[in-house]
Short mmCIF file of C-alpha atoms and ligand atoms in Angstrom, two decimals:
data_model
loop_
_atom_site.label_atom_id
_atom_site.label_comp_id
_atom_site.label_asym_id
_atom_site.label_seq_id
_atom_site.Cartn_x
_atom_site.Cartn_y
_atom_site.Cartn_z
CA MET A 7 1.20 -4.77 -19.53
CA GLY A 8 -2.31 -5.78 -19.72
CA ARG A 9 -4.56 -4.63 -17.01
CA ARG A 10 -6.26 -8.20 -16.50
CA ARG A 11 -4.23 -10.19 -13.38
CA GLN A 12 -1.16 -12.15 -14.46
CA PRO A 13 0.17 -15.80 -13.19
CA TYR A 14 3.12 -14.71 -11.66
CA HIS A 15 5.29 -16.71 -14.36
CA ASN A 16 4.50 -13.90 -16.39
CA ILE A 17 5.02 -11.36 -14.09
CA TYR A 18 8.70 -9.85 -14.48
CA THR A 19 10.63 -7.35 -12.48
CA LEU A 20 12.55 -4.86 -13.84
CA GLU A 21 15.48 -6.70 -13.43
CA GLY A 22 13.81 -9.36 -15.58
CA LEU A 23 13.22 -12.24 -13.06
CA SER A 24 10.02 -13.49 -13.09
CA LEU A 25 8.10 -13.46 -9.56
CA HIS A 26 7.95 -17.39 -9.96
CA LYS A 27 11.99 -17.52 -10.27
CA LEU A 28 12.13 -15.21 -7.30
CA ALA A 29 9.91 -16.99 -5.16
CA LEU A 30 11.81 -20.25 -6.55
CA GLN A 31 15.00 -18.91 -5.06
CA LEU A 32 12.97 -18.05 -2.19
CA GLN A 33 12.24 -21.78 -1.26
CA ASP A 34 15.42 -22.85 -2.87
CA HIS A 35 16.57 -20.37 0.34
CA LEU A 36 14.22 -22.31 2.52
CA ASN A 37 14.86 -25.60 2.17
CA PRO A 38 18.34 -26.34 3.93
CA ASN A 39 19.07 -28.77 1.96
CA GLY A 40 18.66 -27.45 -1.49
CA PHE A 41 20.72 -23.93 0.36
CA ASP A 42 23.16 -22.94 -2.94
CA ASN A 43 24.90 -19.46 -2.22
CA ALA A 44 24.58 -18.32 -5.78
CA SER A 45 21.21 -19.12 -6.38
CA VAL A 46 19.88 -17.25 -3.99
CA SER A 47 22.20 -14.41 -4.42
CA SER A 48 19.97 -11.75 -5.18
CA VAL A 49 17.44 -12.70 -2.08
CA SER A 50 20.34 -13.11 0.30
CA ASP A 51 21.64 -9.72 -0.84
CA TYR A 52 18.73 -8.25 0.87
CA HIS A 53 19.16 -9.81 3.90
CA ASN A 54 20.09 -6.36 5.94
CA LEU A 55 17.06 -5.14 4.82
CA THR A 56 14.65 -8.05 4.94
CA SER A 57 15.60 -8.42 8.41
CA SER A 58 13.34 -5.24 9.26
CA GLY A 59 11.46 -4.33 6.77
CA CYS A 60 11.27 -0.39 7.13
CA GLY A 61 12.59 -0.67 10.59
CA ARG A 62 15.90 -1.77 12.32
CA GLU A 63 17.06 -4.46 14.35
CA PRO A 64 20.24 -5.69 15.86
CA SER A 65 23.08 -7.38 14.71
CA THR A 66 22.16 -10.41 17.33
CA THR A 67 19.43 -12.34 15.84
CA SER A 68 17.78 -13.37 19.08
CA GLY A 69 18.25 -10.43 20.81
CA PRO A 70 15.78 -7.78 20.31
CA ILE A 71 13.91 -5.82 17.82
CA VAL A 72 14.47 -2.41 18.46
CA PRO A 73 10.74 -0.98 17.48
CA LEU A 74 10.81 2.01 15.31
CA LYS A 75 8.79 5.06 15.88
CA ARG A 76 6.09 5.73 13.36
CA THR A 77 4.10 9.71 13.99
CA LEU A 78 1.67 10.78 11.45
CA GLN A 79 3.19 14.62 9.99
CA GLU A 80 0.62 16.58 9.16
CA ARG A 81 -1.10 16.89 5.65
CA VAL A 82 0.15 19.88 4.04
CA VAL A 83 -3.41 21.56 3.91
CA GLU A 84 -5.03 22.13 0.26
CA THR A 85 -6.59 24.53 -0.32
CA GLU A 86 -10.32 23.14 -1.47
CA SER A 87 -11.45 24.55 -4.55
CA CYS A 88 -12.95 22.22 -7.10
CA TYR A 89 -10.62 20.58 -9.50
CA PHE A 90 -13.21 20.76 -12.52
CA CYS A 91 -13.58 23.95 -12.25
CA GLY A 92 -11.04 25.75 -9.68
CA TYR A 93 -13.77 27.50 -8.15
CA GLY A 94 -14.24 27.45 -4.18
CA HIS A 95 -17.62 28.41 -3.99
CA THR A 96 -19.48 26.45 -1.99
CA THR A 97 -22.50 26.38 0.22
CA ILE A 98 -22.13 25.03 4.26
CA GLY A 99 -24.72 23.88 5.78
CA ASN A 100 -26.74 21.85 3.47
CA ILE A 101 -26.86 20.48 0.42
CA ASN A 102 -27.59 20.89 -2.74
CA PRO A 103 -25.74 21.60 -6.72
CA ASP A 104 -23.02 23.90 -4.94
CA THR A 105 -21.78 21.72 -2.53
CA ILE A 106 -17.65 20.67 -2.65
CA ILE A 107 -17.63 16.60 -1.99
CA PHE A 108 -14.56 14.91 -2.73
CA CYS A 109 -13.74 12.18 -4.27
CA ASN A 110 -13.75 8.62 -2.88
CA GLN A 111 -10.95 7.75 -5.43
CA CYS A 112 -8.76 10.72 -6.17
CA GLU A 113 -9.73 12.36 -2.74
CA ARG A 114 -9.76 15.72 -5.69
CA PRO A 115 -12.40 17.69 -4.36
CA CYS A 116 -15.27 18.86 -7.00
CA HIS A 117 -19.05 21.02 -6.98
CA ILE A 118 -22.01 18.39 -6.82
CA LYS A 119 -23.62 21.02 -10.72
CA CYS A 120 -19.87 20.71 -12.12
CA TYR A 121 -19.81 16.34 -11.72
CA ASN A 122 -23.18 15.93 -12.97
CA ASN A 123 -22.21 18.95 -16.39
CA ARG A 124 -19.49 15.67 -17.00
CA VAL A 125 -21.85 13.07 -17.18
CA VAL A 126 -24.79 11.30 -18.62
CA LYS A 127 -26.42 9.95 -15.67
CA LYS A 128 -27.28 13.49 -13.60
CA LYS A 129 -27.45 12.42 -9.44
CA VAL A 130 -29.11 14.38 -7.03
CA PRO A 131 -27.13 15.82 -4.46
CA LEU A 132 -28.44 13.45 -1.82
CA GLU A 133 -27.64 10.28 -3.91
CA ILE A 134 -24.38 12.00 -3.92
CA LEU A 135 -23.50 11.80 -0.30
CA LYS A 136 -24.91 9.13 -0.20
CA GLU A 137 -22.58 7.47 -2.53
CA TYR A 138 -19.83 9.66 -0.65
CA MET A 139 -20.60 8.24 2.81
CA CYS A 140 -20.71 4.88 1.21
CA PHE A 141 -17.22 5.28 -0.09
CA HIS A 142 -18.78 4.88 -3.21
CA PHE A 143 -18.56 8.47 -5.34
CA LEU A 144 -16.08 8.38 -7.87
CA CYS A 145 -15.19 11.41 -9.68
CA CYS A 146 -14.52 10.89 -13.13
CA GLN A 147 -14.35 7.49 -15.59
CA GLU A 148 -10.63 7.37 -14.63
CA CYS A 149 -10.94 7.24 -11.06
CA GLN A 150 -13.79 4.39 -11.44
CA SER A 151 -12.04 2.33 -13.43
CA LEU A 152 -9.18 2.74 -11.03
CA ARG A 153 -11.14 1.44 -8.40
CA ALA A 154 -12.63 -1.03 -10.26
CA ARG A 155 -9.16 -2.81 -11.38
CA LEU A 156 -8.19 -2.25 -7.65
CA GLU A 157 -11.48 -4.74 -6.41
CA GLU A 158 -10.82 -6.93 -9.03
CA GLY A 159 -7.57 -7.32 -6.80
CA LEU A 160 -9.28 -7.92 -3.72
CA GLU A 161 -9.79 -11.02 -2.04
CA LYS A 162 -7.92 -13.49 -4.37
CA CYS A 163 -5.74 -15.73 -2.95
CA VAL A 164 -2.81 -16.12 -5.59
CA GLY A 165 -0.28 -18.80 -4.77
CA ILE A 166 3.07 -17.30 -5.44
CA THR A 167 4.54 -20.43 -4.13
CA PHE A 168 5.02 -23.86 -2.65
CA LEU A 169 7.74 -24.32 0.23
CA ARG A 170 8.56 -27.86 1.03
CA ARG A 171 10.50 -26.75 4.16
CA ILE A 172 6.84 -25.80 5.81
CA ARG A 173 4.29 -27.50 3.62
CA SER A 174 2.40 -24.75 2.62
CA ASN A 175 1.60 -22.57 -0.59
CA ILE A 176 3.06 -18.81 -0.11
CA CYS A 177 0.14 -16.79 -1.08
CA TRP A 178 -0.72 -13.04 -2.59
CA ARG A 179 -3.79 -11.03 -1.32
CA LEU A 180 -5.33 -7.71 -1.08
CA LEU A 181 -7.81 -6.85 1.49
CA SER A 182 -9.43 -3.86 2.36
CA GLY A 183 -10.00 -3.67 6.54
CA MET A 184 -13.50 -2.03 5.15
CA ASP A 185 -14.74 -5.08 3.93
CA ALA A 186 -16.32 -7.41 6.56
CA SER A 187 -15.12 -10.66 5.01
CA ARG A 188 -13.49 -13.99 6.42
CA ASP A 189 -10.24 -13.19 5.31
CA VAL A 190 -10.53 -9.66 6.87
CA LYS A 191 -11.10 -11.00 9.94
CA LEU A 192 -8.26 -13.54 10.09
CA TYR A 193 -5.68 -11.92 8.88
CA MET A 194 -5.80 -8.06 9.87
CA PRO A 195 -5.19 -8.62 13.57
CA GLN A 196 -2.32 -10.64 12.39
CA VAL A 197 -1.14 -7.35 10.51
CA ILE A 198 -1.82 -5.47 13.32
CA ASP A 199 0.44 -6.94 15.42
CA ILE A 200 3.10 -7.15 12.85
CA PHE A 201 3.47 -3.53 12.33
CA LYS A 202 2.72 -2.28 16.20
CA ASP A 203 6.00 -5.22 16.83
CA ALA A 204 7.88 -3.15 13.95
CA PHE A 205 7.05 0.29 14.75
CA MET A 206 5.44 0.90 17.54
CA ASP A 207 6.62 1.05 21.51
CA SER A 208 4.13 -0.98 23.54
CA THR A 209 2.91 1.58 25.67
CA ASP A 210 2.96 4.52 22.73
CA GLU A 211 -0.65 6.22 23.77
CA HIS A 212 -0.58 7.03 19.63
CA SER A 213 -0.38 3.02 18.39
CA ASP A 214 -4.30 2.88 17.34
CA ILE A 215 -3.03 4.71 14.07
CA ILE A 216 -2.05 1.12 12.91
CA SER A 217 -5.03 -0.49 13.68
CA ASP A 218 -7.32 2.64 12.48
CA MET A 219 -5.04 2.08 8.80
CA VAL A 220 -5.14 -1.23 8.34
CA ASN A 221 -9.15 -0.97 9.61
CA GLY A 222 -9.16 1.85 6.98
CA ASP A 223 -11.18 4.12 9.57
CA GLN A 224 -13.61 6.46 8.72
CA GLU A 225 -12.83 8.91 11.10
CA LYS A 226 -9.97 9.60 10.57
CA ASP A 227 -10.13 9.37 6.98
CA PHE A 228 -8.13 6.46 6.49
CA ARG A 229 -10.29 5.12 4.34
CA GLY A 230 -9.05 4.16 0.33
CA MET A 231 -6.16 1.96 2.31
CA TYR A 232 -5.31 -1.93 1.07
CA CYS A 233 -3.34 -4.69 3.27
CA ALA A 234 -1.13 -6.49 1.08
CA LEU A 235 -0.26 -9.77 2.62
CA LEU A 236 2.07 -12.74 1.75
CA THR A 237 0.09 -15.02 3.87
CA ALA A 238 1.12 -19.07 4.59
CA SER A 239 -2.25 -21.31 5.71
CA THR A 240 -3.89 -19.06 7.90
CA HIS A 241 -0.67 -16.68 9.02
CA VAL A 242 0.40 -13.69 7.73
CA VAL A 243 4.64 -13.31 7.43
CA SER A 244 4.89 -10.12 5.21
CA ALA A 245 2.22 -7.34 5.19
CA ALA A 246 2.07 -4.10 3.73
CA ILE A 247 -0.41 -0.70 3.62
CA LEU A 248 -0.67 0.81 0.60
CA LYS A 249 -2.55 3.26 -0.98
CA VAL A 250 -3.93 3.85 -4.27
CA ARG A 251 -5.65 7.04 -5.03
CA ILE A 252 -4.30 7.97 -8.47
CA GLU A 253 -2.54 5.96 -11.51
CA GLN A 254 -0.19 8.23 -11.29
CA ILE A 255 1.20 7.23 -7.84
CA ALA A 256 0.65 4.49 -4.91
CA GLU A 257 2.18 5.21 -1.96
CA LEU A 258 3.80 2.40 0.03
CA VAL A 259 2.69 3.11 3.47
CA LEU A 260 3.99 0.21 6.16
CA ILE A 261 5.49 -2.08 5.16
CA ALA A 262 6.81 -5.57 7.84
CA THR A 263 7.73 -8.56 8.11
CA ARG A 264 6.52 -10.84 11.42
CA SER A 265 10.10 -10.53 13.64
CA GLU A 266 9.70 -15.00 13.57
CA CYS A 267 10.40 -14.85 9.55
CA ARG A 268 12.52 -12.45 8.98
CA LYS A 269 15.49 -12.52 7.47
CA LYS A 270 13.66 -15.16 4.96
CA GLY A 271 13.16 -13.42 1.95
CA TYR A 272 9.66 -12.54 2.45
CA PHE A 273 10.16 -9.12 2.48
CA ILE A 274 11.14 -8.48 -1.10
CA LEU A 275 8.56 -11.12 -2.41
CA LEU A 276 6.05 -9.31 -0.96
CA LEU A 277 7.74 -5.68 -2.61
CA LYS A 278 7.89 -7.15 -5.62
CA SER A 279 5.03 -8.45 -5.81
CA ILE A 280 3.39 -4.97 -4.76
CA GLU A 281 5.17 -3.21 -7.89
CA ALA A 282 4.16 -6.17 -10.04
CA ASN A 283 0.63 -5.23 -8.93
CA LEU A 284 0.53 -2.05 -9.35
CA ARG A 285 2.84 -2.33 -12.72
CA ALA A 286 -0.69 -4.54 -13.92
CA TRP A 287 -3.19 -1.87 -12.64
CA ASN A 288 -1.07 0.88 -14.69
CA VAL A 289 0.03 2.97 -11.84
CA SER A 290 3.50 4.47 -12.46
CA LEU A 291 5.01 5.36 -9.53
CA LEU A 292 5.62 3.76 -5.85
CA THR A 293 6.56 5.94 -3.00
CA ALA A 294 7.68 5.19 0.46
CA PRO A 295 8.31 7.16 3.56
CA VAL A 296 11.77 5.43 4.93
CA ASP A 297 13.96 5.41 7.72
CA PRO A 298 16.59 8.04 7.17
CA GLU A 299 19.05 5.21 8.05
CA MET A 300 17.57 2.38 5.57
CA ALA A 301 17.73 5.18 2.60
CA GLN A 302 20.72 4.24 1.07
CA ILE A 303 19.24 0.30 1.06
CA TRP A 304 16.35 1.35 -0.50
CA SER A 305 18.37 3.36 -2.80
CA GLU A 306 21.13 0.93 -3.89
CA LYS A 307 19.32 -2.45 -3.67
CA LEU A 308 15.78 -1.83 -4.52
CA GLY A 309 15.90 0.70 -7.30
CA PHE A 310 14.55 3.66 -5.05
CA THR A 311 15.31 7.28 -5.67
CA ILE A 312 15.97 9.44 -2.31
CA LEU A 313 14.26 12.46 -2.61
CA SER A 314 15.46 15.84 -0.83
CA ALA A 315 14.51 17.92 1.65
CA GLU A 316 12.92 20.07 -1.38
CA GLU A 317 10.96 17.33 -3.47
CA LYS A 318 9.76 15.55 -0.60
CA GLU A 319 8.08 19.03 0.42
CA SER A 320 6.95 19.61 -2.97
CA MET A 321 5.80 16.27 -3.95
CA LEU A 322 3.51 16.34 -0.29
CA GLU A 323 2.23 19.12 -1.44
CA SER A 324 1.01 18.26 -4.79
CA HIS A 325 -0.49 14.87 -3.48
CA PRO A 326 -1.63 14.38 0.00
CA LEU A 327 0.73 11.54 0.39
CA VAL A 328 0.56 9.91 4.33
CA MET A 329 3.79 10.71 5.33
CA PHE A 330 5.45 10.19 9.36
CA LYS A 331 8.03 12.88 11.35
CA ASN A 332 11.67 12.85 10.31
CA LEU A 333 11.66 10.06 7.49
CA VAL A 334 12.49 10.27 4.28
CA LEU A 335 10.59 9.36 0.98
CA VAL A 336 11.42 7.29 -1.60
CA GLN A 337 9.98 7.20 -4.69
CA LYS A 338 10.77 4.12 -8.37
CA SER A 339 9.17 4.72 -11.30
CA LEU A 340 7.55 1.94 -12.15
CA ALA A 341 6.93 3.01 -15.86
ZN1 LIG B 422 -16.80 22.94 -9.78
ZN1 LIG B 423 -12.35 10.85 -8.38
ZN1 LIG B 424 -11.42 11.41 -10.86
#
């Protein structure tokens, strides 16, 4: 698949269904007159899942949503040796060629001198530090090209389908909380509410973590988080936090649907849109932390593989994934 963004008609899911067709099924499903069980079976199959994203919902639709707790699991601490030379020698307290700095895309540590050894246009240490502070220090060509692909997708509104019932376009949007754009100001507060509603007790003292992730908080090291959204006019219907550090792996940190929009197929449409965009960016693997009781559905209905405890452990050792306590890690190959 090419790297350019393609019309949804031409983006196919692994099951051979175009996103456009999937969206049309959603439309049929949402339109009571056009409702036809046979034509929406592939969407309605996911009712149990879409009811809650990663979460769950009581069997009575009128009942309250049971919030699921998300407590961040501490990262496996990597030894901070330079990705290029393999040595950890560095200077502390002043900035010079021996200083180790982290790439703002792949997050790998690298000596300033090792970076300069590999590029034609050398930079003085202070310039590199400045780039790092602005989140623009990219250690190599692959990181530059991945960042360019991600930024190309930012802030664009891609219409997926027009829903007659609500007389509105359903659009795909990718936003970065680090931007101060109008879209970010309009949609991010809604995204935070959707996630808090799905994953947090209102009394939870750690509930700030959601807004920190959505906003790409610098101090908590949540820079590089993107929000993937389905919107209808000015409303967010479904949202996900997505992190793409390297081509080899992308993380679906959180995904949820606005409570009054659940059971309508938005979850599966957002997930398929995310997968299609990741494929277009040449990303080969998608991982997601999910609740143990939901893992089977992710495996049986959505084509994900459940990692064993040992596999999860070794995955977290080789990749600094955002992981929550007591959750299961699932993955899906996009290649
Ligand atoms: Zn080095
Ligand atoms: Zn890098
Ligand atoms: Zn790199």
